[in-house]
CSV table of C-alpha atoms in Angstrom, one decimal:
chain,number,residue,atom,x,y,z
A,1,MET,CA,-12.2,23.0,19.4
A,2,LYS,CA,-9.3,20.5,19.4
A,3,TYR,CA,-8.0,18.5,16.4
A,4,LEU,CA,-6.0,15.4,15.4
A,5,LEU,CA,-3.7,15.4,12.4
A,6,GLY,CA,-3.1,12.3,10.2
A,7,ILE,CA,-0.6,12.3,7.4
A,8,ASP,CA,-0.2,9.6,4.7
A,9,PHE,CA,2.6,9.1,2.2
A,10,GLY,CA,1.5,7.2,-0.9
A,11,GLY,CA,2.9,6.3,-4.3
A,12,GLY,CA,2.6,9.8,-5.7
A,13,SER,CA,1.5,12.2,-3.0
A,14,SER,CA,1.1,12.9,0.7
A,15,LYS,CA,-2.3,13.7,2.2
A,16,ALA,CA,-2.9,15.4,5.5
A,17,THR,CA,-6.2,15.2,7.3
A,18,LEU,CA,-7.4,17.4,10.1
A,19,LEU,CA,-10.0,15.6,12.3
A,20,SER,CA,-11.8,17.3,15.2
A,21,HIS,CA,-12.2,15.6,18.5
A,22,GLU,CA,-15.9,15.4,17.7
A,23,GLY,CA,-15.0,13.0,14.8
A,24,LYS,CA,-15.5,15.4,11.8
A,25,VAL,CA,-12.9,16.1,9.1
A,26,VAL,CA,-12.4,19.8,8.9
A,27,ALA,CA,-9.7,20.1,6.3
A,28,THR,CA,-7.4,18.1,4.0
A,29,ALA,CA,-4.3,19.0,1.9
A,30,VAL,CA,-2.6,16.9,-0.8
A,31,THR,CA,1.0,17.5,-1.9
A,32,GLU,CA,2.3,15.5,-4.9
A,33,TYR,CA,5.9,14.2,-5.4
A,34,PRO,CA,7.3,11.9,-8.0
A,35,THR,CA,8.2,8.2,-8.1
A,36,HIS,CA,11.3,7.8,-10.3
A,37,TYR,CA,11.8,5.0,-12.8
A,38,PRO,CA,15.5,5.4,-13.8
A,39,LYS,CA,15.7,2.0,-15.4
A,40,ALA,CA,13.3,-0.8,-16.4
A,41,GLY,CA,12.0,-2.5,-13.3
A,42,TYR,CA,13.2,0.4,-11.0
A,43,ALA,CA,10.9,2.4,-8.8
A,44,GLU,CA,12.5,4.9,-6.4
A,45,GLN,CA,11.4,7.8,-4.1
A,46,ASP,CA,13.5,10.5,-2.5
A,47,PRO,CA,12.9,10.7,1.3
A,48,ASN,CA,13.6,14.4,1.1
A,49,ASP,CA,10.4,14.7,-1.1
A,50,TRP,CA,8.4,13.2,1.7
A,51,TYR,CA,9.5,15.7,4.3
A,52,ASN,CA,9.1,18.6,1.8
A,53,ALA,CA,5.6,17.4,1.2
A,54,VAL,CA,5.0,17.5,5.0
A,55,LYS,CA,6.3,21.0,5.2
A,56,VAL,CA,4.1,22.2,2.3
A,57,GLY,CA,1.0,20.2,3.3
A,58,ILE,CA,0.8,21.1,6.9
A,59,THR,CA,1.5,24.7,6.3
A,60,LYS,CA,-1.2,24.8,3.7
A,61,LEU,CA,-3.6,22.9,6.0
A,62,ILE,CA,-3.1,25.3,8.9
A,63,ASP,CA,-3.3,28.4,6.6
A,64,GLU,CA,-6.5,27.3,4.8
A,65,SER,CA,-8.4,25.9,7.7
A,66,LYS,CA,-7.6,28.8,10.0
A,67,VAL,CA,-7.0,26.3,12.8
A,68,SER,CA,-4.5,27.3,15.4
A,69,ALA,CA,-1.5,25.0,15.7
A,70,ALA,CA,-2.0,25.2,19.5
A,71,ASP,CA,-5.3,23.3,19.0
A,72,ILE,CA,-3.7,20.3,17.2
A,73,THR,CA,-3.2,17.8,20.0
A,74,ALA,CA,-1.5,14.9,18.3
A,75,VAL,CA,0.0,13.9,14.9
A,76,CYS,CA,0.2,10.4,13.5
A,77,LEU,CA,1.8,9.2,10.2
A,78,ASP,CA,1.5,6.2,7.8
A,79,ALA,CA,3.0,5.1,4.5
A,80,ALA,CA,3.4,2.2,2.2
A,81,THR,CA,5.4,-0.5,3.9
A,82,HIS,CA,8.7,-2.2,2.7
A,83,THR,CA,10.2,1.2,1.7
A,84,ALA,CA,13.5,1.3,3.6
A,85,VAL,CA,15.4,4.5,4.1
A,86,VAL,CA,19.2,3.7,4.5
A,87,MET,CA,21.3,6.3,6.3
A,88,ASP,CA,24.7,6.9,7.8
A,89,GLU,CA,25.4,7.3,11.5
A,90,ASN,CA,24.1,10.9,11.4
A,91,PHE,CA,20.8,10.0,9.8
A,92,ASN,CA,21.9,11.3,6.4
A,93,VAL,CA,20.1,9.5,3.5
A,94,ILE,CA,22.7,7.8,1.4
A,95,MET,CA,20.6,6.6,-1.6
A,96,PRO,CA,17.1,6.9,-2.9
A,97,SER,CA,14.6,4.5,-1.3
A,98,ILE,CA,13.6,1.5,-3.3
A,99,TYR,CA,9.8,1.5,-3.5
A,100,TRP,CA,7.9,-1.7,-3.0
A,101,THR,CA,6.8,-1.9,-6.7
A,102,ASP,CA,10.5,-2.1,-7.7
A,103,THR,CA,11.6,-5.4,-9.3
A,104,ARG,CA,15.4,-5.0,-9.5
A,105,SER,CA,15.9,-7.6,-6.8
A,106,ILE,CA,14.6,-10.6,-8.8
A,107,LYS,CA,17.8,-12.5,-8.6
A,108,GLU,CA,18.2,-11.8,-4.9
A,109,ALA,CA,14.7,-13.0,-4.2
A,110,GLU,CA,15.3,-16.2,-6.1
A,111,TYR,CA,18.6,-16.7,-4.2
A,112,LEU,CA,16.9,-16.2,-0.8
A,113,LYS,CA,14.1,-18.5,-1.7
A,114,GLU,CA,16.5,-21.3,-2.8
A,115,ASN,CA,18.9,-21.0,0.1
A,116,PHE,CA,16.9,-19.6,3.0
A,117,GLY,CA,13.3,-20.1,2.0
A,118,ASN,CA,12.2,-22.3,4.8
A,119,THR,CA,13.8,-20.2,7.5
A,120,ILE,CA,12.2,-17.0,6.1
A,121,TYR,CA,8.8,-18.6,5.7
A,122,GLN,CA,8.8,-20.0,9.3
A,123,GLN,CA,9.7,-16.6,10.8
A,124,CYS,CA,8.0,-14.2,8.3
A,125,LEU,CA,5.1,-16.2,7.0
A,126,HIS,CA,6.0,-15.1,3.4
A,127,GLN,CA,8.2,-16.2,0.6
A,128,PRO,CA,10.9,-13.9,-0.7
A,129,SER,CA,9.9,-11.7,-3.6
A,130,THR,CA,10.9,-8.2,-4.8
A,131,ILE,CA,8.4,-6.4,-2.6
A,132,TRP,CA,10.2,-7.1,0.6
A,133,THR,CA,13.0,-5.2,2.3
A,134,LEU,CA,15.4,-8.1,2.7
A,135,PRO,CA,15.8,-8.8,-1.0
A,136,GLN,CA,16.1,-5.1,-1.7
A,137,LEU,CA,18.9,-4.7,0.9
A,138,LEU,CA,20.6,-7.8,-0.5
A,139,TRP,CA,20.5,-6.1,-3.9
A,140,ILE,CA,22.2,-3.0,-2.5
A,141,LYS,CA,24.9,-5.2,-0.9
A,142,ASN,CA,25.5,-7.1,-4.2
A,143,ASN,CA,25.4,-4.2,-6.5
A,144,LEU,CA,26.4,-1.1,-4.4
A,145,PRO,CA,28.8,-2.6,-1.8
A,146,ASP,CA,30.3,0.8,-0.9
A,147,THR,CA,26.9,2.2,-0.2
A,148,PHE,CA,25.9,-0.9,1.8
A,149,GLY,CA,29.0,-0.5,3.9
A,150,LYS,CA,27.9,3.0,4.9
A,151,ILE,CA,24.6,1.9,6.2
A,152,LYS,CA,24.4,2.6,10.0
A,153,LYS,CA,20.7,3.3,10.4
A,154,ILE,CA,17.6,1.9,8.7
A,155,LEU,CA,14.1,3.3,8.9
A,156,PHE,CA,11.0,3.1,6.8
A,157,ALA,CA,9.1,5.8,5.0
A,158,LYS,CA,6.8,7.2,7.7
A,159,ASP,CA,9.4,6.5,10.4
A,160,TYR,CA,11.9,8.7,8.6
A,161,VAL,CA,9.5,11.6,8.4
A,162,ARG,CA,8.5,11.1,12.0
A,163,HIS,CA,12.3,11.1,12.9
A,164,MET,CA,12.5,14.5,11.1
A,165,LEU,CA,9.5,15.7,13.2
A,166,CYS,CA,10.5,14.5,16.7
A,167,GLY,CA,14.0,13.0,16.5
A,168,ASP,CA,13.1,9.4,17.5
A,169,TYR,CA,14.6,6.2,16.0
A,170,ALA,CA,11.9,3.6,16.0
A,171,THR,CA,9.3,1.7,14.0
A,172,ASP,CA,6.1,-0.1,14.8
A,173,PHE,CA,5.7,-3.9,14.8
A,174,ILE,CA,3.3,-3.9,11.8
A,175,GLU,CA,5.8,-2.0,9.7
A,176,ALA,CA,8.5,-4.3,10.9
A,177,GLU,CA,6.5,-7.3,9.7
A,178,GLY,CA,6.9,-6.0,6.2
A,179,SER,CA,10.7,-6.0,6.3
A,180,MET,CA,11.4,-9.8,6.1
A,181,LEU,CA,13.9,-9.2,8.9
A,182,PHE,CA,11.3,-9.5,11.7
A,183,ASP,CA,10.2,-12.7,13.5
A,184,PHE,CA,6.4,-12.8,13.7
A,185,GLY,CA,6.5,-15.3,16.5
A,186,THR,CA,8.8,-13.3,18.9
A,187,LEU,CA,7.8,-9.8,17.6
A,188,SER,CA,11.5,-8.9,17.4
A,189,TRP,CA,14.2,-8.5,14.9
A,190,SER,CA,15.7,-11.8,13.7
A,191,LYS,CA,19.4,-12.1,14.1
A,192,GLU,CA,19.3,-15.2,11.9
A,193,LEU,CA,17.7,-13.2,9.0
A,194,CYS,CA,20.0,-10.2,9.6
A,195,ASP,CA,23.0,-12.5,9.4
A,196,ILE,CA,22.1,-13.3,5.8
A,197,LEU,CA,23.1,-9.7,5.0
A,198,ASN,CA,25.9,-9.6,7.7
A,199,LEU,CA,23.8,-6.8,9.1
A,200,ASP,CA,24.2,-6.0,12.8
A,201,VAL,CA,20.8,-6.1,14.5
A,202,SER,CA,21.8,-3.1,16.6
A,203,LEU,CA,21.6,-1.0,13.5
A,204,LEU,CA,17.8,-1.5,13.3
A,205,PRO,CA,15.3,0.7,15.1
A,206,GLU,CA,13.5,0.0,18.3
A,207,VAL,CA,10.1,-1.7,17.7
A,208,LYS,CA,7.0,-0.1,19.4
A,209,ALA,CA,3.2,-0.3,19.1
A,210,PRO,CA,1.4,1.9,16.5
A,211,THR,CA,-0.3,3.8,19.4
A,212,ASP,CA,2.8,4.5,21.4
A,213,ILE,CA,4.0,8.0,21.8
A,214,ALA,CA,7.1,8.5,19.7
A,215,GLY,CA,8.0,12.0,21.0
A,216,THR,CA,7.1,15.6,20.4
A,217,ILE,CA,7.5,18.2,17.6
A,218,THR,CA,11.0,19.7,17.8
A,219,LYS,CA,11.9,23.3,17.5
A,220,GLN,CA,13.2,22.8,13.9
A,221,ALA,CA,10.1,20.8,12.9
A,222,SER,CA,7.9,23.5,14.3
A,223,LYS,CA,9.7,26.1,12.2
A,224,ASP,CA,9.4,23.9,9.1
A,225,THR,CA,5.7,23.0,9.4
A,226,GLY,CA,4.0,25.5,11.6
A,227,LEU,CA,3.1,22.9,14.2
A,228,LEU,CA,3.5,23.9,17.8
A,229,GLU,CA,6.8,22.7,19.4
A,230,GLY,CA,5.9,20.0,22.0
A,231,THR,CA,2.9,18.6,20.1
A,232,THR,CA,2.5,14.9,20.7
A,233,VAL,CA,3.7,12.6,17.8
A,234,ILE,CA,2.3,9.1,17.7
A,235,MET,CA,4.2,6.1,16.2
A,236,GLY,CA,1.6,5.3,13.4
A,237,SER,CA,1.8,2.3,11.0
A,238,THR,CA,1.3,1.2,7.4
A,239,ASP,CA,-1.1,2.8,5.0
A,240,THR,CA,-3.1,-0.4,4.5
A,241,VAL,CA,-3.8,-1.1,8.1
A,242,MET,CA,-4.9,2.6,8.5
A,243,GLU,CA,-7.2,2.2,5.5
A,244,VAL,CA,-8.7,-1.0,6.9
A,245,PHE,CA,-9.3,0.8,10.2
A,246,ALA,CA,-10.6,4.0,8.5
A,247,SER,CA,-13.1,1.9,6.6
A,248,GLY,CA,-14.6,0.6,9.8
A,249,ALA,CA,-13.2,-3.0,9.6
A,250,VAL,CA,-12.3,-3.6,13.2
A,251,LYS,CA,-14.1,-6.9,13.8
A,252,LYS,CA,-13.5,-10.5,12.6
A,253,GLY,CA,-15.1,-11.2,9.2
A,254,GLN,CA,-15.3,-7.6,7.9
A,255,MET,CA,-13.8,-7.1,4.5
A,256,THR,CA,-12.2,-4.2,2.5
A,257,LEU,CA,-11.5,-3.9,-1.2
A,258,LYS,CA,-8.8,-1.4,-2.1
A,259,LEU,CA,-8.5,0.5,-5.4
A,260,ALA,CA,-5.3,2.4,-4.7
A,261,THR,CA,-1.7,2.2,-6.0
A,262,ALA,CA,-2.1,-1.5,-5.4
A,263,GLY,CA,-5.4,-3.4,-5.3
A,264,ARG,CA,-6.1,-5.5,-2.3
A,265,ILE,CA,-8.9,-7.6,-0.8
A,266,CYS,CA,-8.4,-7.9,3.0
A,267,ILE,CA,-10.5,-9.9,5.5
A,268,VAL,CA,-10.2,-9.3,9.2
A,269,THR,CA,-9.4,-12.6,11.0
A,270,ASP,CA,-8.2,-13.8,14.4
A,271,LYS,CA,-5.1,-15.6,13.0
A,272,PHE,CA,-2.6,-15.5,10.3
A,273,TYR,CA,-3.0,-17.6,7.1
A,274,PRO,CA,0.5,-18.4,5.8
A,275,ASN,CA,0.1,-18.9,2.1
A,276,LYS,CA,2.0,-17.9,-1.0
A,277,ASN,CA,-1.0,-15.9,-2.3
A,278,LEU,CA,-1.5,-13.9,0.9
A,279,VAL,CA,0.2,-11.0,2.6
A,280,ASN,CA,-0.2,-11.3,6.4
A,281,TYR,CA,-0.1,-8.4,8.8
A,282,SER,CA,-1.3,-7.7,12.3
A,283,HIS,CA,-4.3,-5.4,12.8
A,284,LEU,CA,-4.3,-2.3,15.0
A,285,VAL,CA,-6.8,-4.1,17.2
A,286,LYS,CA,-5.0,-6.6,19.5
A,287,GLY,CA,-5.6,-10.2,18.6
A,288,LEU,CA,-6.7,-9.5,15.0
A,289,CYS,CA,-5.0,-9.7,11.6
A,290,TYR,CA,-5.9,-8.7,8.1
A,291,PRO,CA,-4.5,-11.3,5.6
A,292,GLY,CA,-5.0,-10.1,2.1
A,293,THR,CA,-4.4,-10.7,-1.6
A,294,ALA,CA,-2.8,-8.1,-3.8
A,295,THR,CA,-2.6,-7.0,-7.4
A,296,LYS,CA,0.4,-4.8,-7.8
A,297,ALA,CA,-0.7,-2.1,-10.3
A,298,CYS,CA,-4.2,-1.0,-9.6
A,299,ALA,CA,-4.9,2.7,-9.5
A,300,SER,CA,-1.3,3.1,-10.5
A,301,SER,CA,-2.2,1.4,-13.8
A,302,TYR,CA,-5.0,4.0,-14.3
A,303,ARG,CA,-2.7,6.8,-13.4
A,304,TRP,CA,0.0,5.5,-15.8
A,305,TYR,CA,-2.6,5.3,-18.5
A,306,ARG,CA,-3.8,8.8,-17.9
A,307,ASP,CA,-0.3,10.3,-17.7
A,308,THR,CA,0.8,8.4,-20.8
A,309,PHE,CA,-2.2,8.9,-23.1
A,310,GLY,CA,-3.6,12.1,-21.6
A,311,GLY,CA,-7.0,13.3,-20.4
A,312,SER,CA,-8.6,13.9,-17.0
A,313,TYR,CA,-9.9,11.1,-14.9
A,314,LYS,CA,-13.4,12.5,-15.4
A,315,ASP,CA,-13.1,12.3,-19.2
A,316,LEU,CA,-11.6,8.8,-19.0
A,317,ASP,CA,-14.4,7.6,-16.7
A,318,THR,CA,-17.0,9.0,-19.1
A,319,GLY,CA,-15.4,7.2,-22.0
A,320,ALA,CA,-15.4,4.0,-20.1
A,321,LYS,CA,-19.0,4.4,-19.0
A,322,ASP,CA,-20.1,4.9,-22.7
A,323,THR,CA,-18.3,1.7,-23.8
A,324,PRO,CA,-20.0,-1.8,-23.5
A,325,ILE,CA,-18.9,-4.5,-21.2
A,326,GLY,CA,-15.8,-6.3,-22.5
A,327,ALA,CA,-14.7,-3.2,-24.4
A,328,ASP,CA,-15.6,-4.9,-27.7
A,329,GLY,CA,-12.8,-7.5,-27.3
A,330,LEU,CA,-10.1,-5.2,-26.0
A,331,MET,CA,-8.4,-6.6,-22.9
A,332,TYR,CA,-5.8,-5.2,-20.5
A,333,HIS,CA,-3.5,-7.2,-18.1
A,334,PRO,CA,-2.2,-4.8,-15.4
A,335,TYR,CA,1.2,-6.2,-14.9
A,336,LEU,CA,3.2,-3.0,-15.1
A,337,ASN,CA,5.6,-4.1,-12.4
A,338,GLY,CA,5.0,-7.9,-12.4
A,339,GLU,CA,2.2,-9.4,-10.4
A,340,LEU,CA,1.5,-10.7,-6.9
A,341,THR,CA,-1.6,-12.8,-6.4
A,342,PRO,CA,-1.9,-15.5,-7.7
A,343,TYR,CA,1.3,-15.6,-9.8
A,344,ASN,CA,4.0,-14.1,-7.6
A,345,ASP,CA,5.8,-13.3,-10.9
A,346,PRO,CA,7.9,-10.1,-11.1
A,347,LYS,CA,8.7,-10.8,-14.8
A,348,LEU,CA,5.1,-10.5,-16.0
A,349,CYS,CA,4.5,-7.4,-18.2
A,350,ALA,CA,1.3,-5.4,-18.8
A,351,SER,CA,-0.4,-5.7,-22.2
A,352,PHE,CA,-3.3,-4.6,-24.3
A,353,THR,CA,-4.6,-7.5,-26.5
A,354,GLY,CA,-7.3,-7.7,-29.1
A,355,VAL,CA,-6.8,-4.2,-30.5
A,356,ARG,CA,-8.9,-3.3,-33.5
A,357,ALA,CA,-9.0,-0.2,-35.7
A,358,SER,CA,-12.5,0.4,-34.4
A,359,HIS,CA,-11.4,0.8,-30.8
A,360,THR,CA,-11.6,4.3,-29.3
A,361,LYS,CA,-10.0,5.9,-26.2
A,362,GLY,CA,-13.1,5.0,-24.3
A,363,HIS,CA,-12.5,1.3,-25.1
A,364,PHE,CA,-8.9,1.6,-23.7
A,365,SER,CA,-10.2,3.3,-20.6
A,366,ARG,CA,-12.8,0.6,-19.9
A,367,ALA,CA,-10.3,-2.1,-20.7
A,368,VAL,CA,-7.9,-0.7,-18.1
A,369,MET,CA,-10.6,-0.7,-15.4
A,370,GLU,CA,-11.8,-4.2,-16.4
A,371,GLY,CA,-8.3,-5.6,-16.5
A,372,ILE,CA,-7.7,-4.5,-12.9
A,373,GLY,CA,-11.1,-6.0,-12.0
A,374,TYR,CA,-10.1,-9.3,-13.5
A,375,SER,CA,-6.9,-9.2,-11.4
A,376,LEU,CA,-9.0,-8.6,-8.3
A,377,LEU,CA,-11.2,-11.6,-9.3
A,378,ASP,CA,-7.9,-13.6,-9.3
A,379,CYS,CA,-7.5,-12.3,-5.7
A,380,LYS,CA,-11.0,-13.3,-4.7
A,381,ASN,CA,-10.6,-16.8,-6.1
A,382,ALA,CA,-7.3,-17.2,-4.2
A,383,ILE,CA,-9.1,-16.4,-1.0
A,384,ASN,CA,-11.8,-18.9,-1.7
A,385,GLU,CA,-9.3,-21.6,-2.4
A,386,ILE,CA,-7.5,-20.9,0.9
A,387,GLY,CA,-10.8,-21.3,2.7
A,388,ILE,CA,-11.0,-18.0,4.5
A,389,GLU,CA,-14.7,-17.2,5.1
A,390,MET,CA,-15.8,-14.4,2.8
A,391,GLY,CA,-19.0,-12.5,3.0
A,392,ASP,CA,-20.9,-10.8,0.1
A,393,THR,CA,-20.1,-7.2,1.2
A,394,ALA,CA,-16.9,-5.2,1.3
A,395,THR,CA,-16.1,-1.6,2.1
A,396,ILE,CA,-14.3,-0.1,-0.9
A,397,ILE,CA,-11.3,2.1,-0.2
A,398,GLY,CA,-8.6,3.9,-2.1
A,399,GLY,CA,-8.7,6.7,-4.7
A,400,GLY,CA,-10.4,4.5,-7.3
A,401,ALA,CA,-13.4,4.2,-5.0
A,402,ALA,CA,-14.4,7.7,-6.0
A,403,SER,CA,-15.2,6.5,-9.5
A,404,PRO,CA,-18.9,5.2,-9.8
A,405,ILE,CA,-18.2,3.4,-13.1
A,406,TRP,CA,-15.2,1.6,-11.7
A,407,ARG,CA,-17.1,0.6,-8.5
A,408,GLN,CA,-19.9,-0.8,-10.7
A,409,ILE,CA,-17.4,-2.8,-12.8
A,410,VAL,CA,-15.7,-4.3,-9.8
A,411,ALA,CA,-19.0,-5.1,-8.0
A,412,ASP,CA,-20.4,-6.8,-11.1
A,413,MET,CA,-17.2,-8.7,-11.8
A,414,LEU,CA,-16.7,-10.0,-8.2
A,415,ASN,CA,-20.4,-10.3,-7.4
A,416,ILE,CA,-19.9,-8.3,-4.2
A,417,LYS,CA,-21.8,-5.4,-2.7
A,418,LEU,CA,-19.5,-2.4,-2.2
A,419,ILE,CA,-20.0,0.1,0.6
A,420,THR,CA,-18.5,3.5,0.5
A,421,THR,CA,-18.0,5.5,3.7
A,422,ASN,CA,-17.6,9.3,4.3
A,423,ASN,CA,-13.8,8.8,4.7
A,424,SER,CA,-11.7,5.8,4.3
A,425,ASP,CA,-8.2,7.0,3.3
A,426,SER,CA,-5.2,6.2,5.4
A,427,SER,CA,-4.6,9.7,6.6
A,428,PHE,CA,-8.1,9.6,8.2
A,429,GLY,CA,-7.2,6.3,9.8
A,430,SER,CA,-4.0,7.9,11.2
A,431,ALA,CA,-5.9,10.8,12.6
A,432,MET,CA,-8.3,8.4,14.3
A,433,THR,CA,-5.3,6.4,15.6
A,434,ALA,CA,-3.9,9.6,17.1
A,435,GLY,CA,-7.2,10.0,18.9
A,436,VAL,CA,-7.1,6.4,20.2
A,437,ALA,CA,-3.5,6.8,21.3
A,438,THR,CA,-4.2,10.0,23.3
A,439,GLY,CA,-7.6,8.9,24.8
A,440,VAL,CA,-9.8,11.1,22.7
A,441,PHE,CA,-11.5,7.9,21.6
A,442,PRO,CA,-11.6,5.1,24.2
A,443,SER,CA,-11.1,2.3,21.6
A,444,PHE,CA,-10.7,1.6,17.9
A,445,GLU,CA,-14.3,0.5,17.8
A,446,ALA,CA,-15.4,3.7,19.5
A,447,ALA,CA,-13.4,5.8,17.0
A,448,VAL,CA,-15.2,4.1,14.1
A,449,GLU,CA,-18.6,4.6,15.6
A,450,LYS,CA,-17.9,8.3,16.1
A,451,CYS,CA,-16.1,9.1,12.9
A,452,SER,CA,-17.2,6.8,10.1
A,453,GLU,CA,-20.6,6.5,8.4
A,454,LYS,CA,-21.9,4.8,5.3
A,455,VAL,CA,-22.5,7.1,2.3
A,456,SER,CA,-23.6,4.7,-0.5
A,457,GLU,CA,-23.6,1.2,-1.8
A,458,THR,CA,-23.0,-0.4,-5.2
A,459,LEU,CA,-25.0,-3.5,-5.9
A,460,PRO,CA,-23.7,-6.2,-8.4
A,461,ASN,CA,-25.7,-6.8,-11.6
A,462,MET,CA,-26.0,-10.6,-12.1
A,463,GLU,CA,-26.4,-10.4,-15.8
A,464,ASN,CA,-23.2,-8.4,-16.0
A,465,HIS,CA,-21.5,-10.8,-13.6
A,466,LYS,CA,-22.2,-13.7,-16.0
A,467,LYS,CA,-20.8,-11.8,-18.9
A,468,TYR,CA,-17.6,-11.0,-17.0
A,469,LEU,CA,-17.1,-14.7,-15.9
A,470,ALA,CA,-17.1,-15.7,-19.6
A,471,LEU,CA,-14.6,-12.9,-20.4
A,472,TYR,CA,-12.5,-13.8,-17.4
A,473,ALA,CA,-11.8,-17.2,-19.0
A,474,ASP,CA,-10.2,-15.4,-21.9
A,475,TYR,CA,-8.2,-13.2,-19.5
A,476,LYS,CA,-6.7,-16.3,-17.9
A,477,LYS,CA,-5.9,-17.8,-21.3
A,478,ILE,CA,-4.1,-14.7,-22.4
A,479,HIS,CA,-2.0,-14.7,-19.2
A,480,ASP,CA,-1.1,-18.3,-19.7
A,481,ALA,CA,-0.1,-17.7,-23.3
A,482,LEU,CA,2.1,-14.6,-22.7
A,483,ALA,CA,3.7,-15.5,-19.4
A,484,PRO,CA,6.4,-17.8,-20.9
A,485,ILE,CA,7.5,-15.1,-23.3
A,486,TYR,CA,8.2,-12.7,-20.4
A,487,GLN,CA,10.4,-15.2,-18.5
A,488,ASN,CA,13.1,-14.9,-21.1
A,489,ARG,CA,13.3,-11.1,-21.0
A,490,ALA,CA,15.8,-9.2,-18.9
């Protein structure tokens, strides 16, 4: 039997998935690594941690599955976009990577919006904010000029790891769309945008398609990981497009709802929808896109809550399930790192409001889940206002999709039927992409048909939906009351 290997790099861990050519997942391995928060508003990752996670994860996967490395025919990677790796001429990393949730570049984003906003919007379809690579690089230039002067190579998270595996220097066009240095119209690096940084376009990597062959596993990478030297390595792309694909959304009108580090609602369309409340990206399927809304701290809020206050996810879920709708007046706003849709405000802060002595940990657990749900309702309303046709069904993806109580809260709040599939994480999508790229599957649609199947559905409760709509009005009022306070904070 032959196999395909997909590897994802997320906010706190890397997941490797081994997929047979027959479309069955035979093994997975997860390796954690930290995101560092050295100062308020900072979020950094060490690129060395990603490659170490690959070495540990693949070795573990091969050992535990008993699969021969000779039977792994192709490898494909994905990761969160916007995360630049800055290096010298010898590909040595010269500083930690600024993660997309980092908000240190607020002033740079405001400067870019004021002075180059129209140019950026015309070429990139987005307005400058702290999530994009261009403001992050401008922050480095303004605050670490010596470091900026040493930059001779720029890659992105999964591209850096792939370089370590096969020695290439390239990125894919969907990843490039997340840099704010890439012209969506010409599908090429923009000299005009690079000139804002005085950055030579020649320092940026070659741009390829996600299904292109990047190279093969080198002798050193084989020694590091246990993969066979000469194994085909596919370009890959961003984690979200891989999740959209993995969920089965490969046709116009299909929708995904993501409960992962970020929360997103994405709808497959045949065109971009430039709008301040949307993030636009190309789909893996030619001619399609997946514009989407986003709440910045989704499962990362729940993880922060668990890590800060203790307990297992199972115990927290049980406490939330045993707590009534509305958490007896306790409300959470999930703005740990500012917020995207619909505020685009990096200065917003998270908050618990309405706290009483009668509230238990179960109340707080449910409030966190509901707060993220309200933020996703903000996202849904933004899509409706833009006029993108939205159905009443979405495939739910991301780590939060494993929680039945959280699925029910979101289904009730948004009045959407949520479908779960056998596999929908991005490493699974990357493994399928490796299959499409190497001809194991004749098309993306064929890969979905062979590999993906519905497992369950969560139906919305209309009585609960009505209750949540009333509570949502309070959620909005609390945001409006607190937002001005945060604007005056550092």
